mmCIF file of C-alpha atoms in Angstrom:
data_model
loop_
_atom_site.group_PDB
_atom_site.id
_atom_site.type_symbol
_atom_site.label_atom_id
_atom_site.label_comp_id
_atom_site.label_asym_id
_atom_site.label_seq_id
_atom_site.Cartn_x
_atom_site.Cartn_y
_atom_site.Cartn_z
ATOM 1 C CA MET A 1 -55.055 138.731 -224.991
ATOM 2 C CA ASN A 2 -58.783 138.671 -224.498
ATOM 3 C CA GLN A 3 -60.758 136.601 -222.027
ATOM 4 C CA SER A 4 -61.882 133.988 -224.573
ATOM 5 C CA GLN A 5 -58.266 133.126 -225.343
ATOM 6 C CA HIS A 6 -57.800 132.118 -221.710
ATOM 7 C CA SER A 7 -61.002 130.143 -221.327
ATOM 8 C CA LEU A 8 -60.827 126.697 -219.774
ATOM 9 C CA SER A 9 -62.055 124.957 -222.907
ATOM 10 C CA ALA A 10 -59.413 124.002 -225.430
ATOM 11 C CA PRO A 11 -59.399 125.815 -228.769
ATOM 12 C CA ASP A 12 -60.502 123.846 -231.807
ATOM 13 C CA LYS A 13 -58.428 123.059 -234.893
ATOM 14 C CA ALA A 14 -59.950 125.866 -236.997
ATOM 15 C CA THR A 15 -59.186 128.443 -234.308
ATOM 16 C CA ILE A 16 -55.580 127.300 -234.008
ATOM 17 C CA LEU A 17 -55.126 127.359 -237.789
ATOM 18 C CA THR A 18 -56.439 130.939 -237.793
ATOM 19 C CA TRP A 19 -53.923 131.880 -235.098
ATOM 20 C CA LEU A 20 -51.108 130.248 -237.093
ATOM 21 C CA GLU A 21 -51.864 132.352 -240.181
ATOM 22 C CA VAL A 22 -49.579 135.024 -238.677
ATOM 23 C CA VAL A 23 -46.597 132.649 -238.801
ATOM 24 C CA THR A 24 -44.813 133.363 -242.059
ATOM 25 C CA ASP A 25 -41.922 131.802 -243.895
ATOM 26 C CA PRO A 26 -38.847 133.755 -242.730
ATOM 27 C CA GLU A 27 -37.548 133.892 -246.307
ATOM 28 C CA ILE A 28 -40.941 134.861 -247.787
ATOM 29 C CA PRO A 29 -42.707 137.010 -245.183
ATOM 30 C CA THR A 30 -45.766 137.560 -247.397
ATOM 31 C CA VAL A 31 -46.912 133.925 -247.123
ATOM 32 C CA SER A 32 -48.094 132.074 -244.019
ATOM 33 C CA LEU A 33 -46.972 128.562 -243.198
ATOM 34 C CA VAL A 34 -50.631 127.552 -243.336
ATOM 35 C CA ASP A 35 -50.978 128.853 -246.919
ATOM 36 C CA LEU A 36 -47.601 127.426 -247.898
ATOM 37 C CA GLY A 37 -48.835 123.982 -246.852
ATOM 38 C CA VAL A 38 -46.084 123.560 -244.250
ATOM 39 C CA ILE A 39 -48.600 123.270 -241.393
ATOM 40 C CA ARG A 40 -49.973 119.833 -242.237
ATOM 41 C CA ASP A 41 -52.198 119.069 -239.277
ATOM 42 C CA VAL A 42 -53.437 120.343 -235.950
ATOM 43 C CA ARG A 43 -54.841 117.907 -233.414
ATOM 44 C CA VAL A 44 -56.520 118.815 -230.141
ATOM 45 C CA ALA A 45 -56.805 115.880 -227.737
ATOM 46 C CA ASP A 46 -59.728 115.454 -225.353
ATOM 47 C CA ASP A 47 -57.506 116.696 -222.512
ATOM 48 C CA GLY A 48 -56.686 119.883 -224.495
ATOM 49 C CA TYR A 49 -53.165 118.853 -225.537
ATOM 50 C CA VAL A 50 -52.394 120.434 -228.930
ATOM 51 C CA THR A 51 -50.160 118.859 -231.555
ATOM 52 C CA VAL A 52 -49.094 120.798 -234.646
ATOM 53 C CA ARG A 53 -47.474 118.779 -237.430
ATOM 54 C CA MET A 54 -45.246 120.570 -239.929
ATOM 55 C CA THR A 55 -43.523 119.335 -243.090
ATOM 56 C CA PRO A 56 -40.591 121.380 -244.430
ATOM 57 C CA THR A 57 -40.588 122.400 -248.078
ATOM 58 C CA PHE A 58 -37.225 120.635 -248.324
ATOM 59 C CA SER A 59 -35.625 118.275 -245.811
ATOM 60 C CA GLY A 60 -32.790 120.076 -244.109
ATOM 61 C CA CYS A 61 -34.460 123.466 -244.572
ATOM 62 C CA PRO A 62 -32.455 125.774 -242.295
ATOM 63 C CA ALA A 63 -35.533 127.832 -241.435
ATOM 64 C CA MET A 64 -37.465 124.979 -239.805
ATOM 65 C CA ASP A 65 -36.178 125.615 -236.258
ATOM 66 C CA TYR A 66 -37.108 129.274 -236.601
ATOM 67 C CA MET A 67 -40.577 128.347 -237.887
ATOM 68 C CA ARG A 68 -41.102 125.854 -235.069
ATOM 69 C CA ARG A 69 -40.213 128.494 -232.471
ATOM 70 C CA ASP A 70 -42.609 130.956 -234.117
ATOM 71 C CA VAL A 71 -45.454 128.406 -233.997
ATOM 72 C CA GLU A 72 -44.649 127.704 -230.329
ATOM 73 C CA ARG A 73 -44.645 131.453 -229.579
ATOM 74 C CA VAL A 74 -48.088 131.945 -231.179
ATOM 75 C CA LEU A 75 -49.553 129.016 -229.237
ATOM 76 C CA ARG A 76 -48.190 130.419 -225.964
ATOM 77 C CA GLU A 77 -49.500 133.916 -226.798
ATOM 78 C CA HIS A 78 -52.973 132.423 -227.091
ATOM 79 C CA GLY A 79 -52.737 130.673 -223.731
ATOM 80 C CA VAL A 80 -51.973 127.164 -224.978
ATOM 81 C CA GLU A 81 -49.655 125.677 -222.371
ATOM 82 C CA ARG A 82 -49.579 122.010 -223.329
ATOM 83 C CA PHE A 83 -48.491 121.364 -226.892
ATOM 84 C CA ALA A 84 -45.993 119.728 -229.216
ATOM 85 C CA VAL A 85 -44.797 120.991 -232.581
ATOM 86 C CA GLU A 86 -43.606 118.053 -234.665
ATOM 87 C CA MET A 87 -41.461 118.136 -237.785
ATOM 88 C CA SER A 88 -42.572 115.323 -240.048
ATOM 89 C CA LEU A 89 -40.683 113.914 -243.001
ATOM 90 C CA GLU A 90 -43.049 110.948 -243.402
ATOM 91 C CA GLU A 91 -44.650 112.590 -246.400
ATOM 92 C CA ALA A 92 -42.616 114.838 -248.685
ATOM 93 C CA TRP A 93 -43.971 118.377 -249.004
ATOM 94 C CA SER A 94 -45.742 119.099 -252.291
ATOM 95 C CA SER A 95 -46.035 122.483 -253.955
ATOM 96 C CA ASN A 96 -49.626 121.445 -254.730
ATOM 97 C CA TRP A 97 -50.342 122.123 -251.032
ATOM 98 C CA VAL A 98 -49.863 125.877 -251.541
ATOM 99 C CA THR A 99 -53.297 127.485 -251.260
ATOM 100 C CA GLU A 100 -54.667 130.065 -253.699
ATOM 101 C CA ARG A 101 -54.081 132.710 -251.036
ATOM 102 C CA GLY A 102 -50.508 131.393 -250.730
ATOM 103 C CA ARG A 103 -49.999 131.638 -254.489
ATOM 104 C CA ALA A 104 -51.179 135.254 -254.405
ATOM 105 C CA ALA A 105 -48.822 135.960 -251.492
ATOM 106 C CA LEU A 106 -45.893 134.486 -253.436
ATOM 107 C CA LYS A 107 -46.723 136.810 -256.344
ATOM 108 C CA ALA A 108 -46.872 139.748 -253.926
ATOM 109 C CA HIS A 109 -43.308 138.833 -252.958
ATOM 110 C CA ARG A 110 -42.388 138.830 -256.685
ATOM 111 C CA LEU A 111 -42.007 135.043 -256.794
ATOM 112 C CA SER A 112 -43.640 133.004 -259.515
ATOM 113 C CA PRO A 113 -45.883 130.415 -257.824
ATOM 114 C CA PRO A 114 -45.217 126.772 -258.678
ATOM 115 C CA PRO A 115 -47.560 125.247 -261.246
ATOM 116 C CA VAL A 116 -50.025 122.647 -260.041
ATOM 117 C CA HIS A 117 -48.911 119.237 -261.268
ATOM 118 C CA GLN A 118 -50.150 115.668 -261.338
ATOM 119 C CA GLY A 119 -47.325 114.250 -259.237
ATOM 120 C CA ILE A 120 -44.682 114.151 -261.953
ATOM 121 C CA VAL A 121 -42.210 117.001 -261.839
ATOM 122 C CA ASP A 122 -39.601 117.026 -264.574
ATOM 123 C CA LEU A 123 -37.489 119.734 -266.144
ATOM 124 C CA ASP A 124 -40.308 120.611 -268.585
ATOM 125 C CA ILE A 125 -42.591 121.777 -265.767
ATOM 126 C CA LEU A 126 -39.732 123.814 -264.270
ATOM 127 C CA GLU A 127 -38.855 125.410 -267.627
ATOM 128 C CA TYR A 128 -42.020 127.488 -267.834
ATOM 129 C CA ALA A 129 -43.016 130.044 -265.260
ATOM 130 C CA GLU A 130 -45.349 132.990 -265.226
ATOM 131 C CA CYS A 131 -43.520 136.273 -264.703
ATOM 132 C CA PRO A 132 -44.701 137.786 -261.395
ATOM 133 C CA ASN A 133 -43.879 141.270 -262.724
ATOM 134 C CA CYS A 134 -45.910 141.376 -265.941
ATOM 135 C CA GLY A 135 -47.801 138.041 -266.081
ATOM 136 C CA SER A 136 -46.100 136.871 -269.283
ATOM 137 C CA ARG A 137 -45.420 133.179 -269.891
ATOM 138 C CA ASN A 138 -42.708 134.084 -272.425
ATOM 139 C CA THR A 139 -39.995 133.211 -269.931
ATOM 140 C CA THR A 140 -36.722 131.308 -269.903
ATOM 141 C CA LEU A 141 -35.280 129.127 -267.176
ATOM 142 C CA ARG A 142 -31.822 130.510 -266.364
ATOM 143 C CA SER A 143 -30.958 128.048 -263.607
ATOM 144 C CA PRO A 144 -32.879 125.404 -261.660
ATOM 145 C CA PHE A 145 -30.734 126.450 -258.685
ATOM 146 C CA GLY A 146 -31.765 129.676 -256.981
ATOM 147 C CA PRO A 147 -30.658 131.389 -253.783
ATOM 148 C CA THR A 148 -32.452 128.718 -251.738
ATOM 149 C CA LEU A 149 -33.278 125.067 -252.441
ATOM 150 C CA CYS A 150 -36.919 125.896 -253.109
ATOM 151 C CA ARG A 151 -36.333 128.468 -255.862
ATOM 152 C CA ALA A 152 -35.265 128.531 -259.529
ATOM 153 C CA LEU A 153 -34.053 131.511 -261.576
ATOM 154 C CA HIS A 154 -35.967 132.700 -264.651
ATOM 155 C CA TYR A 155 -35.902 135.588 -267.115
ATOM 156 C CA CYS A 156 -38.918 137.262 -268.695
ATOM 157 C CA ASN A 157 -38.414 137.901 -272.399
ATOM 158 C CA ASP A 158 -41.222 140.497 -272.453
ATOM 159 C CA CYS A 159 -40.499 142.821 -269.520
ATOM 160 C CA ARG A 160 -36.810 141.818 -269.482
ATOM 161 C CA GLN A 161 -36.720 141.213 -265.750
ATOM 162 C CA GLY A 162 -35.133 138.361 -263.886
ATOM 163 C CA PHE A 163 -37.289 136.633 -261.287
ATOM 164 C CA GLU A 164 -37.405 133.612 -259.036
ATOM 165 C CA GLN A 165 -39.903 130.789 -259.173
ATOM 166 C CA PHE A 166 -40.940 128.786 -256.161
ATOM 167 C CA LYS A 167 -40.086 125.303 -257.467
ATOM 168 C CA PRO A 168 -42.771 122.732 -258.103
ATOM 169 C CA VAL A 169 -42.152 119.569 -256.127
#
């Protein structure tokens, strides 16, 4: 750690968000929790106390404890001693919170990113996904239930490959 990370002044929100970009989803290690929209807020109080608020992609997500510990580890590594990492279910996570960089990272992991929606998610929006292998939209929904709650199974009719889509919610 360098000297500036141990300075007496508290880090600002932007700095902490930059630090947290190394915290990835344990099931999708190509995408950060910041870009996935799981890190919802960072507050730094006048006394330097840091609060990080997270919203799971699905309530009951088994990876949330792991993610919380990873966020805590990164804060400690950067010299933050007084902090809280809160799991919030006040507002349901939305796939619209995934950043463009997060969408690219999902593709790099061979997952079709969720489509941006206007708040209404029905089976029609889940039916169509862009193939992360060849980019085709000539795809078929095989099952809305994938290996995890946040994924659906699709098949590309052009490159004839199965793939998973990160579900829009």
